[in-house]
Every structure is written in C-alpha cells, then in structure tokens.
C-alpha cells in the first residue's frame, strides 16, 4: 500500500523530471535507432535461412569482408600509434598553435566523408601530388587496399585522440616524476606506468575507430578503385545490391556488418568495465 | 649524505621563484622548508630532487650530495626518494608492486633476485604496518595508508636523501599527527638525510632538527625550532611562526598613546609599532599607573591547555588574541562582553626596513 503511494507521488526521487526525460529519451532512441534497425530485420523476413546464408557467403561478398576487415585493422593500428602520439603532444606540451591543432583533430568528423574521399583520391592518384611522388618508387596507394586503409585512418583518427586525451589529462605529471625518481628510464616509465593507465582508453578508441572503419563508405569508394574480389568494401556491396533493387540482399549484408559492430562494441564495454573497476577499487 | 646548495636560483618566465640561495644540510638531519605558498619552498625541494633545473646563469648554481656534484645529474640517477603531497601512487599496481617498482626497474645487473625483492618489500611494508594490505590497490586504501605506501616505495631504493613535498598536507589532523610522529621515528631509526616542505609552522617546529623559513624566494632564517621561536631574525619570521598582536601608536616622552589608550614604554619619540605574542598579554580588571589599555572580550575558546580570548577595542585596528591559564580564567570569571585591561609582559619591535634585522626586545 505504502509502496504504491510512493510510486504514485514519486517521492523517493529527489531529482525531478525522471519520467519525462526518460520517456523522451526512449522515444528518441526508438525513432532514430531502433526503427531503422527493425526495418532492416523486416526486410530480412522475406528471406529463408538458406537464401540468407547464400547471400552473405557469396564469394565476392566474402572477399569484401576480407578487404574491409584487413584494411580497417591496419587503419586502427596506425590510428592507435599516431592517435596516442597526438593525444600525448596535445596534453603534455605547450606550444604555439596548440589550440588550432586541437580543433583540427575534429575535422574528420565535421568534413563530409565524400569530400575527404575525393581529396584523398586526387592527392594519391598517379597524377596527384603524393601519388606522383610515390608511384615512381613503385608504391601505389590509390585504387589499392592501402588507399582504403588510408581513407579509413583519416575518418576515424579522432576516436583514438578524443578517448585517450581526457585519460592522459587525468594522469598527473607527478606519477611520471615518481617513476623517474625511482630510477625508471623514460621507456620503462612509459611502458609500466603510463601505458597501463591509458590502455583501456587506447583500446576503446582503437576499437571505436575499427568499428567506424567497417561501415565507412563515402571516404573510401573514390580511392578504392572498387575492383571485384580485390578492392571492394562491404559497404559498397550493400550499395550495389540497393542499386539492383535487391533490398533483401542489401539488408542481409548490412545485418552482418551490424552484428559484427555490435558484438565488438559490447565486448569493448564489458572489458573496459572490468578494468575501470580495478582502478577504482571495486567501486566504479 | 649531506646536501650543499650554492647559488641556486630559479626563474619561471619573467618571475623569479628563487633568489640565489646557499644552504647546507648536514648528514642525518631532518630539515623543514617552511613558508607561505609562493615562497619557493617546493621549487627548492624539486631542484634538490632534480625534478626542476636551477637557472643556468653566468655563475651557475651547484648542488652537492656529500662530495658528489649532482648539479647535472638526472633525477633517476640522484639516488633520492621523493614523496608527493598527493601520493602519486601507481593506481593500476597493487601495494606490493608499487613498493617493488624501484627495485624491478633496476638494470638486470643491479637488480636483486625476485626472492630478495620480495623479502625487502615485505620488510618495508612491515615497517609501515601495511603488510596485510600488500595485494590491495591504492584506491582501496585511506589517505594515510596511501602516503605510507608512497613512503615505503621511496625507501625501497635505499635513497641517500629523502625529500617530502607537503607529505601530510592532504590528510586530516589526527592522521597527520600520527604520521608526523612516525616519520620522526623512522628518520631516527634509519638515519637518512631528509628535507620536507610544509606551510604549517607547527609541523615544521615539531618535526625538524632545523627549519628553513622562506618567503618570496628568499631564505629568511635557518635555525633550530627553539632558536627560531625565541630569536626570530626579522618581522616576517616572527609573524609567520605564530599569532601576533600589533600595537601601533605615537611615543612622546616615554608614553605610547593610541586613541584613549596609553602605555609607558622606554622608546624614543616618534611612531612605533610593537608586536606581542598572545601569551605575552596579561589581563586584569583594573588599569595600572604604567598602562591603560581597555579592551572588550569578543570571543572565548576554552579548548586546549590554555583559554584563548579574543579582544577588541576602538583603539585597535585588528583584534588581539590573548591566552589565559585555565585557573586564571576561572579566577577572573571571564565572559563575552566583559571589559578588562591588557598589560603587555614582553614585546618586540622590528625596523620597517626588512633587510636590517636589528631587533629590539624589552621586558615591560
């Protein structure tokens, strides 16, 4: 009885507006996220399991998985290294133009990916500035998987920088100094003191960058060359199916990308949660 | 290991954090660097540690540990232990790993065997009474425990010099008291040379063999706590080491007047400012022929060995503080709003020009 009364008046909560804000949030998530995903599964309903399996395991599609995952992995590793370096520079040093560099970090988020794709394609084509320099050396970027990885790295580097940056800021310089006063060399201090601290953030950022690269389309297609079995990415396969009005086939491939991305994000979250709990003494 | 500093100065941009400083710290001494914030005490400590470099000027400064010139030696090779105010423990390592860190980073040649490391870490943890928490993480410990871990970590590498930057500043009063006593004990037992920074004069006076009082990047005085308190060299030291009452007025024919208050003093004519400690003020119900300093009690705090009484009067710019023994307090039946007369027992006068540390002390 009394429970019912508290439930009605909501008097157990001091912060007001829970019902309203939660309701709107759920509605928004439903409209923006869940509805399109439901639509995707609706399309899949028209397929039998055998048909579904046949579509997602078709040779050309499987080749596109390999290209996408391979290039995304290379891009993620490149981003992990350079993203960490950029975050380090932005946090630990003061230099003129620091604010500008900090703002530039977000450019790949703000720039339409197609613009980035066209720019990269012209730059690295055999007639472009970079392409003209690299090709005589026997190193072709445009229309190879290297170009795909490059475009992926470009669009996803902010994920690494922006996840590592706050964690690095949170690490007081004193900890560094403590390690050195105990006789640690720079390398040892970095490996044993700094890296373990930023490790979860670095893995999360790299994971996000990887997942983002799996679904990237606009930045890649211009530089990829799109040769079947060689430089076709999965997102392009979806696009091709759509152009053939094969909505069910497009949805089938899209669902594979969706599941892989979701599984990765979930894994990152669970893993990070365990790590953070340890740092905060089982309270976090 | 003794420490010698010659001509150590430091600028941050255009601001001078330290004026050229000379200081000798003897072997086995526990020295406190005392001063208000911005006095340069932490900068000085960090320069001794090698975490900061002194200015490289025409006459570069020199830092010696014993006979070893460490001026250009990197912090990792100076063989110091440094304890930070906020502990700076490695959060992702257990207490054991934190303490063992300094031993495990030694080059393979100099590193003790893992069994030896284990024995040494547990000996240190025993010393700081934390052996039962060896597997905990820093976040699971209280502030006092964390600081003890940080001390054990610093001592693990057997430093020649232990440097502590406001080691008890972030702890509450009771833990601070306990850790202070414990550090003194540890220092006497292990007999290393230690320098610690504090802004708490009580801490400095209680803990140190000698205290270095600093202000504005200068050393004001270096002395034993006792000497420092009894014979402060200048006004800054006197004022920083305890509560001070000011009496300002004009002297004519040996009588200092200030509003309706007057007092017979043996001073030349002119303006005078006298300084008194709270325990140098006596309170009575009647004025004497010597002095007439009427005051009103505005606050009474009976906590501690003596009763602290706050006094106000219209001839005083700032309220005075007087300490009264509990028996006198009961005898006089002091209460708020009561009007009394103050009698200085003892006073000091420092010349306005700080550089001339001439001091006059009189017993009234």
Coordinates of C-alpha atoms in Angstrom, one line a residue, chain A residues 170-172 174-186 188-189 192-194 196-197 275 278-283, chain B residues 46 51 74-76 80-82 84-93 97-98 101-102 104-105 137 139-140 153-154 157:
Chain A
X170 CA 43.7 12.8 -15.7
X171 CA 47.1 11.2 -15.2
X172 CA 49.1 13.7 -13.1
X174 CA 53.6 13.6 -10.6
X175 CA 53.1 9.9 -11.4
X176 CA 55.7 10.2 -14.2
X177 CA 58.0 12.0 -11.8
X178 CA 57.6 9.4 -9.2
X179 CA 58.6 6.7 -11.6
X180 CA 61.7 8.6 -12.6
X181 CA 62.7 9.4 -9.1
X182 CA 62.6 5.6 -8.5
X183 CA 65.1 5.2 -11.3
X184 CA 62.9 4.3 -14.2
X185 CA 64.1 5.2 -17.7
X186 CA 61.8 7.1 -20.0
X188 CA 60.2 1.9 -18.6
X189 CA 58.1 4.7 -17.2
X192 CA 55.0 0.3 -16.9
X193 CA 53.3 3.5 -15.6
X194 CA 51.7 5.5 -18.4
X196 CA 48.7 0.7 -18.3
X197 CA 46.9 3.8 -17.2
X275 CA 39.4 -2.7 -16.0
X278 CA 40.0 -2.4 -10.6
X279 CA 41.4 1.1 -10.9
X280 CA 38.7 2.5 -8.6
X281 CA 38.9 -0.2 -6.0
X282 CA 35.8 -2.1 -6.9
X283 CA 33.6 0.9 -6.6
Chain B
X46 CA 62.2 20.0 -6.6
X51 CA 62.7 17.4 -11.0
X74 CA 69.2 13.3 -13.9
X75 CA 66.6 12.7 -11.1
X76 CA 66.8 8.9 -11.8
X80 CA 66.8 10.3 -3.9
X81 CA 63.5 9.3 -2.5
X82 CA 60.6 11.7 -3.3
X84 CA 54.5 13.7 -3.2
X85 CA 51.7 15.5 -1.5
X86 CA 49.0 13.6 -3.3
X87 CA 51.0 10.3 -3.0
X88 CA 51.4 9.8 -6.8
X89 CA 50.9 6.0 -6.4
X90 CA 50.6 3.8 -9.5
X91 CA 46.9 3.2 -9.4
X92 CA 47.0 0.1 -11.6
X93 CA 49.5 -1.7 -9.4
X97 CA 54.0 -3.8 -6.9
X98 CA 54.1 -0.1 -6.0
X101 CA 58.7 -0.7 -8.5
X102 CA 62.1 0.9 -7.8
X104 CA 62.2 -4.1 -10.5
X105 CA 63.3 -1.2 -12.8
X137 CA 45.1 -1.4 -4.9
X139 CA 42.1 3.2 -4.4
X140 CA 41.2 0.7 -1.7
X153 CA 58.1 2.9 -2.2
X154 CA 60.5 5.8 -1.9
X157 CA 65.6 2.0 -3.4

